[in-house]
XYZ file of C-alpha atoms in Angstrom:
708
model
C -44.477 29.128 53.632
C -48.054 28.374 52.704
C -49.456 24.871 53.217
C -51.393 22.776 50.728
C -54.768 22.286 52.418
C -57.611 20.197 51.026
C -61.145 20.538 52.538
C -63.281 17.424 52.244
C -67.087 17.823 52.639
C -70.024 15.500 52.333
C -72.005 18.146 50.416
C -71.074 20.989 48.142
C -72.622 23.605 50.495
C -70.307 25.903 52.440
C -69.594 24.465 55.873
C -71.321 26.005 58.858
C -69.675 26.838 62.136
C -70.888 23.574 63.680
C -69.910 21.422 60.733
C -66.938 19.151 61.035
C -64.047 20.256 58.913
C -61.377 17.738 57.896
C -58.081 19.279 56.899
C -55.551 17.184 54.913
C -52.074 18.540 54.425
C -50.354 17.122 51.317
C -46.589 16.944 51.911
C -44.469 16.400 48.774
C -42.468 13.133 48.721
C -38.764 14.069 48.722
C -37.905 10.820 46.912
C -40.151 11.560 43.922
C -38.460 13.286 40.929
C -38.999 16.983 40.591
C -40.936 18.098 37.533
C -38.737 19.417 34.708
C -39.401 23.090 33.994
C -40.942 23.922 30.652
C -38.018 26.011 29.449
C -35.582 23.106 30.111
C -37.711 20.710 28.059
C -37.918 23.283 25.267
C -34.145 23.813 25.285
C -33.511 20.084 24.998
C -35.920 19.831 22.104
C -34.249 22.724 20.331
C -30.805 21.236 20.884
C -31.969 17.860 19.559
C -33.466 19.504 16.482
C -30.361 21.592 15.837
C -27.897 18.722 16.238
C -29.962 16.161 14.326
C -28.219 14.722 11.268
C -31.036 15.817 8.957
C -30.713 19.416 10.191
C -26.945 19.352 9.787
C -27.205 17.874 6.288
C -29.766 20.500 5.278
C -27.659 23.344 6.672
C -24.586 22.004 4.923
C -26.468 21.806 1.600
C -27.764 25.382 1.923
C -24.283 26.660 2.749
C -22.736 24.652 -0.068
C -25.001 25.952 -2.803
C -24.720 29.542 -1.544
C -20.930 29.289 -1.502
C -20.948 27.784 -4.996
C -22.300 31.133 -6.268
C -19.609 33.123 -4.433
C -16.897 30.729 -5.556
C -18.142 30.817 -9.133
C -18.091 34.626 -9.099
C -14.522 34.550 -7.838
C -13.453 32.100 -10.559
C -15.207 34.066 -13.343
C -13.708 37.303 -12.047
C -10.226 35.796 -12.030
C -10.684 34.483 -15.558
C -11.903 37.879 -16.752
C -8.994 39.612 -15.055
C -6.494 37.192 -16.610
C -8.084 37.730 -20.008
C -8.010 41.532 -19.819
C -4.609 42.000 -18.162
C -1.100 40.573 -18.325
C -1.476 38.838 -14.929
C -1.126 35.380 -16.477
C 2.170 36.306 -18.107
C 3.451 37.853 -14.896
C 2.721 34.658 -12.949
C 4.510 32.469 -15.445
C 7.445 34.910 -15.520
C 7.860 34.795 -11.745
C 7.539 30.982 -11.721
C 10.257 30.624 -14.357
C 12.531 32.957 -12.398
C 11.889 30.992 -9.177
C 12.772 27.761 -10.964
C 15.963 29.301 -12.347
C 14.809 28.895 -15.970
C 15.828 32.313 -17.267
C 15.318 31.332 -20.910
C 11.664 30.560 -20.236
C 11.429 33.747 -18.156
C 12.658 35.814 -21.107
C 10.147 34.127 -23.397
C 7.247 34.869 -21.032
C 8.397 38.482 -20.700
C 8.381 38.822 -24.479
C 4.903 37.299 -24.708
C 3.672 39.707 -22.059
C 5.115 42.657 -23.956
C 3.415 41.573 -27.167
C 0.131 41.274 -25.284
C 0.477 44.821 -23.926
C 1.268 46.233 -27.376
C -1.763 44.507 -28.900
C -3.949 45.790 -26.050
C -2.654 49.351 -26.589
C -3.486 49.211 -30.290
C -7.015 48.029 -29.503
C -7.517 50.892 -27.070
C -6.238 53.483 -29.565
C -8.578 52.055 -32.169
C -11.491 52.655 -29.787
C -10.801 56.423 -29.891
C -11.454 56.569 -33.646
C -14.143 53.922 -33.804
C -17.204 56.197 -33.081
C -16.434 58.502 -36.045
C -15.631 55.571 -38.298
C -18.792 53.833 -37.181
C -20.892 56.947 -37.905
C -19.372 57.316 -41.368
C -19.891 53.664 -42.088
C -23.495 53.831 -40.865
C -24.238 56.878 -43.031
C -22.771 55.265 -46.123
C -24.580 52.027 -45.430
C -27.894 53.846 -44.841
C -27.557 55.858 -48.032
C -26.744 52.815 -50.084
C -29.533 50.905 -48.413
C -32.156 53.567 -49.036
C -30.965 54.024 -52.615
C -31.206 50.317 -53.227
C -34.726 50.174 -51.789
C -35.802 53.123 -53.981
C -34.379 51.474 -57.090
C -36.182 48.296 -56.154
C -39.467 50.263 -55.733
C -39.028 51.933 -59.137
C -38.530 48.535 -60.745
C -41.698 47.262 -59.083
C -43.678 50.367 -60.151
C -42.600 49.936 -63.777
C -43.486 46.258 -63.680
C -46.920 46.858 -62.151
C -47.533 50.289 -63.772
C -48.483 51.487 -60.268
C -46.488 54.565 -59.071
C -47.297 53.811 -55.397
C -45.096 50.692 -55.524
C -42.022 52.957 -55.407
C -42.254 53.242 -51.587
C -43.319 49.633 -50.944
C -39.788 48.304 -50.122
C -39.143 51.250 -47.789
C -42.432 50.700 -45.966
C -41.697 46.989 -45.600
C -38.350 47.742 -43.926
C -39.993 50.330 -41.660
C -42.688 47.835 -40.599
C -39.997 45.187 -39.875
C -38.090 47.652 -37.687
C -41.299 48.495 -35.869
C -41.951 44.776 -35.292
C -38.480 44.317 -33.817
C -39.062 47.275 -31.492
C -42.345 45.772 -30.369
C -40.698 42.387 -29.681
C -37.945 44.051 -27.659
C -40.530 45.996 -25.641
C -42.383 42.792 -24.854
C -39.271 40.764 -23.959
C -37.305 43.473 -22.176
C -39.262 43.424 -18.920
C -39.085 39.648 -18.289
C -35.443 39.632 -19.401
C -34.572 42.286 -16.833
C -36.367 40.207 -14.195
C -34.979 36.798 -15.160
C -31.490 37.973 -16.191
C -30.002 38.200 -12.674
C -31.292 34.720 -11.837
C -29.721 33.329 -15.011
C -26.443 35.038 -14.107
C -26.566 33.520 -10.602
C -27.328 30.116 -12.125
C -24.298 30.442 -14.411
C -22.072 31.399 -11.468
C -23.468 28.489 -9.418
C -22.724 26.094 -12.285
C -19.091 27.238 -12.453
C -18.687 26.964 -8.678
C -20.325 23.536 -8.504
C -18.126 22.210 -11.298
C -14.983 23.409 -9.488
C -16.286 22.417 -6.003
C -15.687 26.033 -4.945
C -16.783 25.604 -1.327
C -15.073 24.708 1.967
C -14.455 20.990 2.477
C -16.883 20.791 5.394
C -19.730 21.938 3.130
C -19.048 19.497 0.275
C -20.976 16.224 -0.183
C -19.490 13.180 1.627
C -18.234 11.527 -1.593
C -16.423 14.716 -2.656
C -15.303 15.601 0.867
C -13.576 12.247 1.370
C -11.756 12.500 -1.962
C -11.642 8.685 -2.153
C -10.484 7.676 -5.608
C -10.207 11.274 -6.780
C -8.027 11.618 -9.903
C -4.596 13.098 -9.287
C -4.223 16.547 -10.846
C -1.414 19.126 -10.584
C -3.465 21.306 -8.260
C -4.124 18.388 -5.910
C -0.420 17.494 -5.793
C 0.610 21.097 -5.124
C -1.994 21.469 -2.361
C -0.836 18.193 -0.796
C 2.764 19.422 -0.790
C 1.780 22.844 0.515
C -0.074 21.312 3.472
C 2.742 18.938 4.493
C 3.705 21.157 7.386
C 7.110 22.168 5.964
C 7.274 25.983 6.386
C 9.925 26.583 3.709
C 7.938 24.567 1.150
C 4.662 26.294 1.953
C 6.240 29.744 1.743
C 7.943 28.957 -1.581
C 4.682 27.711 -3.120
C 2.809 30.834 -1.984
C 5.464 33.090 -3.496
C 5.438 31.322 -6.873
C 3.400 33.140 -9.477
C 1.865 29.906 -10.761
C 1.090 28.632 -7.235
C 3.678 25.858 -7.516
C 2.744 24.346 -10.891
C 6.293 24.779 -12.200
C 7.529 22.332 -9.540
C 5.812 19.410 -11.229
C 6.728 17.371 -14.257
C 3.887 16.123 -16.460
C 1.771 13.556 -14.602
C 2.005 10.258 -16.485
C 0.099 7.007 -16.108
C 2.331 4.322 -14.552
C 0.634 0.943 -14.210
C -2.192 1.057 -11.682
C -1.341 4.629 -10.691
C 0.358 7.820 -11.811
C 3.883 9.154 -11.475
C 5.168 12.702 -11.149
C 8.539 14.259 -10.363
C 8.576 17.211 -7.958
C 11.480 19.670 -8.067
C 11.729 21.061 -4.557
C 12.512 24.755 -3.981
C 15.704 25.860 -2.326
C 15.736 25.237 1.413
C 13.643 22.028 1.272
C 15.443 18.682 1.402
C 14.186 15.425 -0.076
C 14.317 13.576 3.245
C 11.887 16.126 4.739
C 9.304 15.086 2.167
C 10.114 11.382 2.604
C 9.535 11.689 6.318
C 6.006 13.006 5.680
C 4.807 10.060 3.610
C 1.695 9.351 5.648
C 0.594 12.988 5.718
C 1.275 13.352 1.999
C -0.815 10.255 1.265
C -3.700 11.571 3.354
C -3.474 14.964 1.631
C -3.766 13.099 -1.679
C -6.817 11.176 -0.375
C -4.874 7.917 -0.423
C -3.727 5.376 2.128
C -0.090 5.387 3.148
C 0.699 2.164 1.294
C -0.654 3.701 -1.939
C 2.025 6.430 -2.133
C 5.708 5.696 -2.777
C 8.424 8.361 -2.577
C 11.764 7.716 -4.287
C 14.778 9.847 -5.187
C 15.611 10.073 -8.932
C 18.880 11.290 -10.425
C 17.913 14.971 -10.676
C 18.994 17.133 -7.737
C 16.385 18.374 -5.222
C 13.768 16.100 -6.782
C 11.417 13.481 -5.373
C 9.465 11.040 -7.504
C 5.915 10.301 -6.372
C 4.085 7.166 -7.458
C 0.437 7.380 -6.465
C -1.738 4.306 -6.839
C -5.336 4.346 -7.960
C -7.484 3.969 -4.865
C -7.689 0.270 -3.923
C -5.618 -0.905 -6.910
C -2.874 -2.475 -4.787
C -5.408 -4.725 -3.085
C -6.209 -6.467 -6.364
C -4.299 -9.683 -7.330
C -1.845 -9.492 -10.225
C -2.622 -12.818 -11.872
C -0.880 -16.187 -12.178
C 2.808 -16.723 -12.843
C 3.973 -17.460 -16.408
C 5.487 -20.629 -14.940
C 1.928 -21.831 -14.377
C 0.300 -20.582 -17.564
C 3.124 -21.521 -19.983
C 3.949 -25.203 -19.688
C 6.610 -24.913 -22.399
C 8.687 -22.357 -20.492
C 12.312 -23.231 -19.789
C 15.051 -21.389 -17.937
C 18.549 -20.204 -18.780
C 20.780 -19.627 -15.765
C 23.332 -17.468 -17.581
C 21.182 -15.381 -19.930
C 17.600 -15.706 -18.743
C 15.576 -13.812 -16.154
C 13.048 -15.246 -13.747
C 9.450 -13.931 -14.045
C 9.047 -12.921 -10.416
C 6.013 -10.634 -10.582
C 5.096 -7.060 -11.533
C 6.413 -3.690 -10.484
C 4.116 -0.858 -9.502
C 3.925 0.337 -13.100
C 2.408 -2.997 -14.084
C 5.496 -4.072 -16.039
C 6.897 -7.583 -15.656
C 9.567 -7.774 -12.947
C 12.297 -10.044 -14.323
C 15.235 -11.004 -12.095
C 18.609 -12.279 -13.288
C 20.052 -14.956 -10.988
C 23.383 -15.340 -12.753
C 26.261 -15.424 -10.223
C 24.268 -13.587 -7.558
C 23.920 -14.572 -3.926
C 20.367 -14.051 -2.702
C 18.759 -13.000 0.570
C 14.986 -12.804 1.116
C 13.718 -11.663 4.499
C 10.559 -10.396 6.158
C 8.161 -11.021 8.992
C 6.608 -14.438 9.494
C 3.791 -15.534 7.171
C 4.309 -12.770 4.600
C 5.223 -14.960 1.605
C 8.983 -15.345 2.020
C 9.114 -19.063 1.229
C 6.708 -18.673 -1.705
C 8.814 -15.849 -3.184
C 12.051 -17.802 -2.784
C 10.492 -21.002 -4.089
C 9.208 -19.257 -7.235
C 12.785 -18.375 -8.198
C 14.027 -21.883 -7.473
C 11.231 -23.452 -9.527
C 12.087 -21.276 -12.524
C 15.797 -22.071 -12.249
C 14.993 -25.781 -11.918
C 13.772 -25.644 -15.527
C 17.453 -25.315 -16.497
C 18.610 -28.915 -16.359
C 22.235 -27.928 -15.697
C 21.492 -26.359 -12.303
C 22.154 -28.382 -9.115
C 20.289 -27.817 -5.851
C 21.422 -28.506 -2.290
C 18.487 -27.529 -0.129
C 17.815 -27.293 3.609
C 14.335 -26.372 4.834
C 14.700 -25.634 8.551
C 10.948 -25.220 8.964
C 10.246 -28.764 7.815
C 6.524 -28.574 7.037
C 6.753 -29.700 3.413
C 7.081 -26.343 1.634
C 10.005 -27.765 -0.396
C 8.821 -31.382 -0.634
C 8.394 -31.106 -4.411
C 12.208 -30.883 -4.720
C 12.502 -34.524 -3.640
C 13.903 -36.145 -6.772
C 15.035 -32.755 -8.073
C 17.592 -31.611 -5.493
C 20.743 -33.601 -4.801
C 20.376 -32.870 -1.059
C 17.104 -32.187 0.739
C 17.026 -31.607 4.502
C 13.669 -30.899 6.129
C 13.208 -30.237 9.828
C 13.631 -27.613 12.570
C 15.702 -29.469 15.189
C 19.342 -29.039 16.132
C 20.123 -32.271 14.266
C 18.721 -30.733 11.092
C 20.782 -27.584 11.654
C 23.896 -29.740 12.052
C 23.145 -31.491 8.785
C 22.447 -28.146 7.042
C 25.773 -26.801 8.340
C 27.612 -29.849 7.041
C 25.850 -29.383 3.684
C 27.080 -25.764 3.443
C 30.587 -26.882 4.479
C 30.495 -29.525 1.737
C 29.581 -26.721 -0.668
C 32.682 -24.849 0.515
C 34.786 -27.908 -0.297
C 33.145 -28.143 -3.732
C 33.885 -24.454 -4.260
C 37.545 -24.963 -3.347
C 37.744 -27.953 -5.692
C 36.367 -25.848 -8.532
C 38.751 -22.997 -7.789
C 41.672 -25.412 -7.855
C 40.434 -26.878 -11.138
C 40.097 -23.365 -12.580
C 43.718 -22.693 -11.715
C 44.726 -25.769 -13.682
C 42.387 -25.033 -16.590
C 41.256 -21.388 -16.860
C 38.567 -22.438 -19.358
C 36.997 -25.013 -17.040
C 33.236 -24.676 -16.590
C 31.028 -26.038 -13.836
C 27.308 -26.606 -13.422
C 25.668 -23.944 -11.242
C 25.212 -25.107 -7.639
C 22.465 -23.391 -5.613
C 22.953 -23.896 -1.865
C 19.575 -22.887 -0.453
C 18.742 -22.592 3.265
C 15.208 -21.549 4.146
C 14.554 -20.272 7.692
C 18.274 -19.593 8.076
C 17.670 -17.783 11.371
C 17.232 -21.244 12.932
C 20.822 -22.069 11.981
C 22.234 -18.794 13.286
C 20.403 -19.216 16.608
C 21.272 -22.906 17.095
C 22.997 -23.494 20.493
C 24.473 -26.911 19.594
C 28.239 -27.469 19.608
C 30.407 -30.124 17.988
C 32.833 -32.466 19.736
C 35.533 -29.796 19.653
C 33.264 -27.230 21.332
C 32.708 -25.148 18.186
C 29.134 -23.782 17.965
C 27.061 -24.470 14.884
C 25.128 -21.204 15.302
C 26.207 -17.688 16.205
C 28.261 -15.123 14.337
C 31.763 -15.581 15.747
C 34.869 -16.730 13.938
C 34.372 -20.190 15.477
C 30.714 -20.492 14.345
C 30.590 -23.193 11.708
C 27.469 -22.203 9.750
C 28.391 -18.504 9.769
C 31.949 -19.110 8.546
C 30.821 -21.522 5.808
C 28.335 -18.966 4.459
C 30.953 -16.227 4.575
C 33.399 -18.343 2.564
C 30.800 -18.963 -0.159
C 29.932 -15.258 -0.234
C 33.602 -14.388 -0.651
C 34.552 -16.754 -3.469
C 31.601 -18.891 -4.566
C 30.283 -16.558 -7.247
C 33.376 -16.985 -9.451
C 32.768 -20.748 -9.805
C 28.933 -20.625 -9.755
C 28.487 -21.816 -6.165
C 25.716 -19.539 -4.922
C 24.202 -19.058 -1.473
C 20.457 -18.408 -1.240
C 18.956 -17.731 2.182
C 15.485 -17.010 3.466
C 15.123 -15.617 6.967
C 12.489 -13.864 9.022
C 12.350 -10.916 11.406
C 16.029 -9.937 10.941
C 18.209 -8.892 13.857
C 21.960 -8.703 14.348
C 21.739 -12.065 16.130
C 19.763 -14.119 13.607
C 21.154 -12.357 10.512
C 24.720 -11.100 11.080
C 25.910 -7.986 9.266
C 28.621 -9.729 7.209
C 26.144 -12.329 5.953
C 23.390 -9.927 4.901
C 25.861 -7.621 3.171
C 27.352 -10.526 1.232
C 24.183 -11.007 -0.859
C 24.060 -9.407 -4.298
C 20.264 -9.496 -4.441
C 18.499 -8.418 -1.255
C 14.718 -8.494 -1.055
C 12.438 -7.759 1.843
C 8.766 -8.286 2.555
C 6.919 -6.387 5.284
C 9.071 -5.588 8.312
C 8.406 -4.007 11.671
C 10.874 -1.131 11.900
C 13.074 1.077 9.751
C 16.128 -0.419 11.487
C 15.117 -3.860 10.206
C 14.686 -2.395 6.711
C 18.254 -1.118 6.867
C 19.413 -4.578 7.923
C 17.530 -6.223 5.090
C 18.322 -3.845 2.213
C 21.155 -1.604 3.372
C 21.343 2.084 4.205
C 21.635 3.214 0.593
C 18.333 1.635 -0.453
C 16.446 2.957 2.592
C 17.908 6.440 2.183
C 16.757 6.293 -1.435
C 13.151 5.602 -0.460
C 12.960 1.826 0.149
C 10.494 1.276 2.986
C 9.493 -2.369 3.560
C 8.633 -1.394 7.140
C 5.719 0.615 5.713
C 4.209 -2.392 3.940
C 1.071 -3.696 5.642
C 1.606 -6.936 7.522
C -0.906 -9.521 6.367
C -2.310 -7.330 3.578
C 0.780 -6.918 1.389
C 1.771 -10.574 1.328
C 4.188 -11.318 -1.476
C 5.083 -7.649 -2.015
C 8.859 -7.230 -1.983
C 11.210 -4.277 -1.985
C 14.221 -5.405 -4.031
C 17.734 -3.957 -4.141
C 19.746 -5.670 -6.865
C 21.582 -5.049 -10.108
C 19.834 -8.095 -11.513
C 16.496 -6.330 -11.981
C 15.611 -3.235 -14.000
C 15.419 -0.301 -11.573
C 14.488 3.213 -12.784
C 17.495 5.483 -13.155
C 18.454 7.193 -9.929
C 16.575 4.773 -7.656
C 18.236 2.262 -5.355
C 15.354 -0.206 -5.125
C 12.118 -1.289 -6.739
C 8.852 -2.637 -5.324
C 7.703 -5.959 -6.792
C 4.374 -7.725 -6.326
C 5.320 -11.370 -6.760
C 3.268 -14.091 -8.405
C 1.968 -16.656 -5.920
C 2.490 -20.293 -6.885
C 0.515 -22.678 -4.676
C 1.648 -26.178 -3.710
C -0.245 -27.972 -6.488
C 1.165 -25.686 -9.176
C 4.630 -26.005 -7.632
C 4.346 -29.795 -7.804
C 3.419 -29.579 -11.491
C 6.361 -27.286 -12.280
C 8.723 -29.550 -10.347
C 7.497 -32.535 -12.370
C 8.282 -30.643 -15.570
C 11.767 -29.915 -14.224
C 12.287 -33.575 -13.326
C 11.276 -34.591 -16.843
C 14.163 -32.484 -18.179
C 16.639 -34.475 -16.118
C 17.785 -38.067 -16.422
C 16.844 -38.795 -12.841
C 18.188 -37.417 -9.577
C 18.710 -39.404 -6.403
C 17.983 -37.104 -3.481
C 20.045 -37.550 -0.335
C 18.017 -37.048 2.840
C 20.378 -36.187 5.632
C 17.710 -36.939 8.240
C 15.697 -40.037 7.463
C 12.257 -40.520 8.999
C 11.754 -43.464 11.330
C 9.363 -45.979 9.777
C 9.553 -48.596 12.558
C 6.268 -49.097 14.357
C 6.148 -48.361 18.082
C 3.500 -48.254 20.803
C 3.719 -44.986 22.762
C 1.425 -46.129 25.594
C 3.353 -49.360 26.081
C 6.646 -47.468 25.977
C 5.345 -45.052 28.642
C 4.437 -47.984 30.873
C 7.869 -49.497 30.291
C 9.799 -46.343 31.272
C 7.679 -45.851 34.431
C 8.577 -49.356 35.606
C 7.717 -50.159 39.229
C 7.464 -46.525 40.369
C 3.926 -45.560 41.470
C 4.226 -42.269 39.638
C 6.793 -40.343 37.610
C 7.118 -36.681 36.681
C 6.168 -35.878 33.093
C 9.607 -34.414 32.351
C 11.289 -37.599 33.564
C 8.950 -39.699 31.427
C 9.893 -37.658 28.331
C 13.617 -38.015 29.089
C 13.332 -41.783 29.486
C 11.274 -42.090 26.292
C 13.919 -40.095 24.398
C 16.617 -42.402 25.690
C 14.533 -45.437 24.790
C 13.861 -44.352 21.179
C 15.545 -41.047 20.184
C 14.128 -41.137 16.660
C 10.529 -41.556 17.788
C 10.542 -39.473 20.956
C 13.527 -37.156 20.598
C 11.322 -34.192 19.696
C 8.501 -34.916 22.168
C 7.213 -32.156 24.437
C 4.795 -32.325 27.414
C 2.008 -31.529 24.944
C 2.731 -34.718 22.941
C 2.845 -36.823 26.114
C -0.411 -35.354 27.423
C -2.129 -35.919 24.071
C -1.302 -39.654 24.087
C -2.285 -40.146 27.728
C -5.557 -38.245 27.451
C -6.539 -40.301 24.417
C -5.987 -43.464 26.492
C -7.816 -42.119 29.565
C -4.633 -41.909 31.690
C -4.112 -38.167 31.717
C -1.370 -36.679 33.956
C -2.308 -35.177 37.295
C -0.736 -32.987 39.950
C 1.085 -34.433 42.944
C 2.924 -32.119 45.364
C 2.497 -29.306 42.872
C 4.087 -31.190 39.939
C 2.520 -32.925 36.945
C 3.054 -36.666 37.163
C 2.025 -39.808 35.289
C 0.506 -42.567 37.442
C 1.603 -46.144 36.857
C -1.827 -47.552 37.810
C -3.621 -45.311 35.328
C -1.320 -46.308 32.475
C -1.552 -50.002 33.347
C -5.349 -49.820 33.570
C -5.495 -47.980 30.194
C -3.349 -50.726 28.610
C -5.580 -53.437 30.071
C -8.767 -51.700 28.875
C -7.282 -51.274 25.409
C -6.240 -54.947 25.211
C -9.688 -56.022 26.395
C -11.342 -53.824 23.779
C -9.069 -55.211 21.066
C -9.882 -58.798 22.131
C -13.622 -58.099 22.092
C -13.378 -56.539 18.658
C -11.393 -59.483 17.338
C -13.927 -62.024 18.669
């Protein structure tokens, strides 16, 4: 290997033999980066240029406009072929035969035959047309020349100039010569420009029809967002579902599947179309492909609903306008019409709007009600809207238990005869006793009806919100019977079942709101006892079957496909109390939201219709003043420290009303505010007596200073 040698000299002259020669060998540093070869740098530059977004956009545009011309030529050629042949009639004939419509098939066959006969006559006429044209031209020329000669003679007589006889003929000859000259001038450019004009026409047709692969189309067209729904789009979406039998049937149809579709009609904020499936394709196969169908239609999954109408082998598609379901539906008539009243027996509650945009009106007459869904999806608001409407009928009585207890039903104070609010076991016990009292009232009414068959009773609505708290309550009575659960000894469960069995006949109705249904917190016999079942967004199909029943889910009901948090207040309803399209088992309703202020105003209107109602509160709030810090010091006593759990137990024994619901968080909050926060001792959180005593002394000293 050759060495890098550098000769250093004091002068530029060649060194002599006696001159001192200094040789410096330059050794490359192995740690320094090696220089990148030129061809590598060039390749990277080329790759960057090729993959750059501007290059890709330009290439896509060039390909798009070139393919528009080819696509336009294909479309024009197909149109010309259809116009010159009977292909159109053949397609419609095969489609009618595939659909089993033999009457229409016979009609299309007859039309095709008439077209062929007319085409044959035109072709036979072409055989005689040259001779007829020649005869006609000769006659026309003779008459024309004769007329021009007569005109020339008249001019010659008028002017007394014999040369005027040929003037009209010469004028016509000069005009013909001028036309020939114009054609000679224009013909060359026309031959040159003509092909470009033809290409432009083909490009225009292709661009209008987007006759190019999807990858070459512009982003707004390629995404299809908000694209209008047309028969071709629906057929393509069905063809690409991944169902082999459906794809094969569409390809074999002469009209490419158009005969499968009913007319597409506007339905509210979307469109609706019925699809008659070919033999070998079941409706549940299409239902199971909802997401893929929505994506094929350039929609989100929640914007496509698939239901089963009465007709056999038919699915009904409702396709929303892009983004329409994210828009609010407007205020409730209860809010906008202050003169509105209710009629329990004959009226219907204005609950919201269906997907068509029509008002969704629900009859509550002698119907038990169940509303369920995941937490924070609008269950209480939906249930409360019905109760507020019914409250405008002064004859209706309300017994109400809110087992959440955060004030959602506070406006019914002074409107309901019973109002229980709270989540504890004591509140569940009181709610159970309320439902059992309703059972006794039901039995009293039944006995009275036996005595007097014409006896009438005011409607009694027994409403329990957050009913899952009651079903899951572990408390037992003095006899050992559980309040919660779903056994024959469970008090709440059995009371609800009794009302479901017989309450409707004497207008004692059970309304329940529950969340996240399971077999434990919503037993089968209870959920199936409701006449009107409504569900907001749920997590699984199994929960949807619990909420609405197998029939509704098999018919297309899918609350588990609603978007949690985004479709708040949207319900899937299965009931005979609401207008449901023929053949469907459920309907989707977007409910009106009534906020707390509006609910208060409606409740005040309902109270004004009544003479005055005294509301019984089964659990009264403690209004007696107490000092938590002093009570903590009292329960600690002389002990130097006490575990936090023991402090809470002693406080609960000291004042069950004030401290019965306390948790370690409540205790810590009070102590930290006083500067006596709990601390760890032997691995356990404890409260120190000295800290609490010192905090009390500091507080008393501060109070004394402030008073002075």
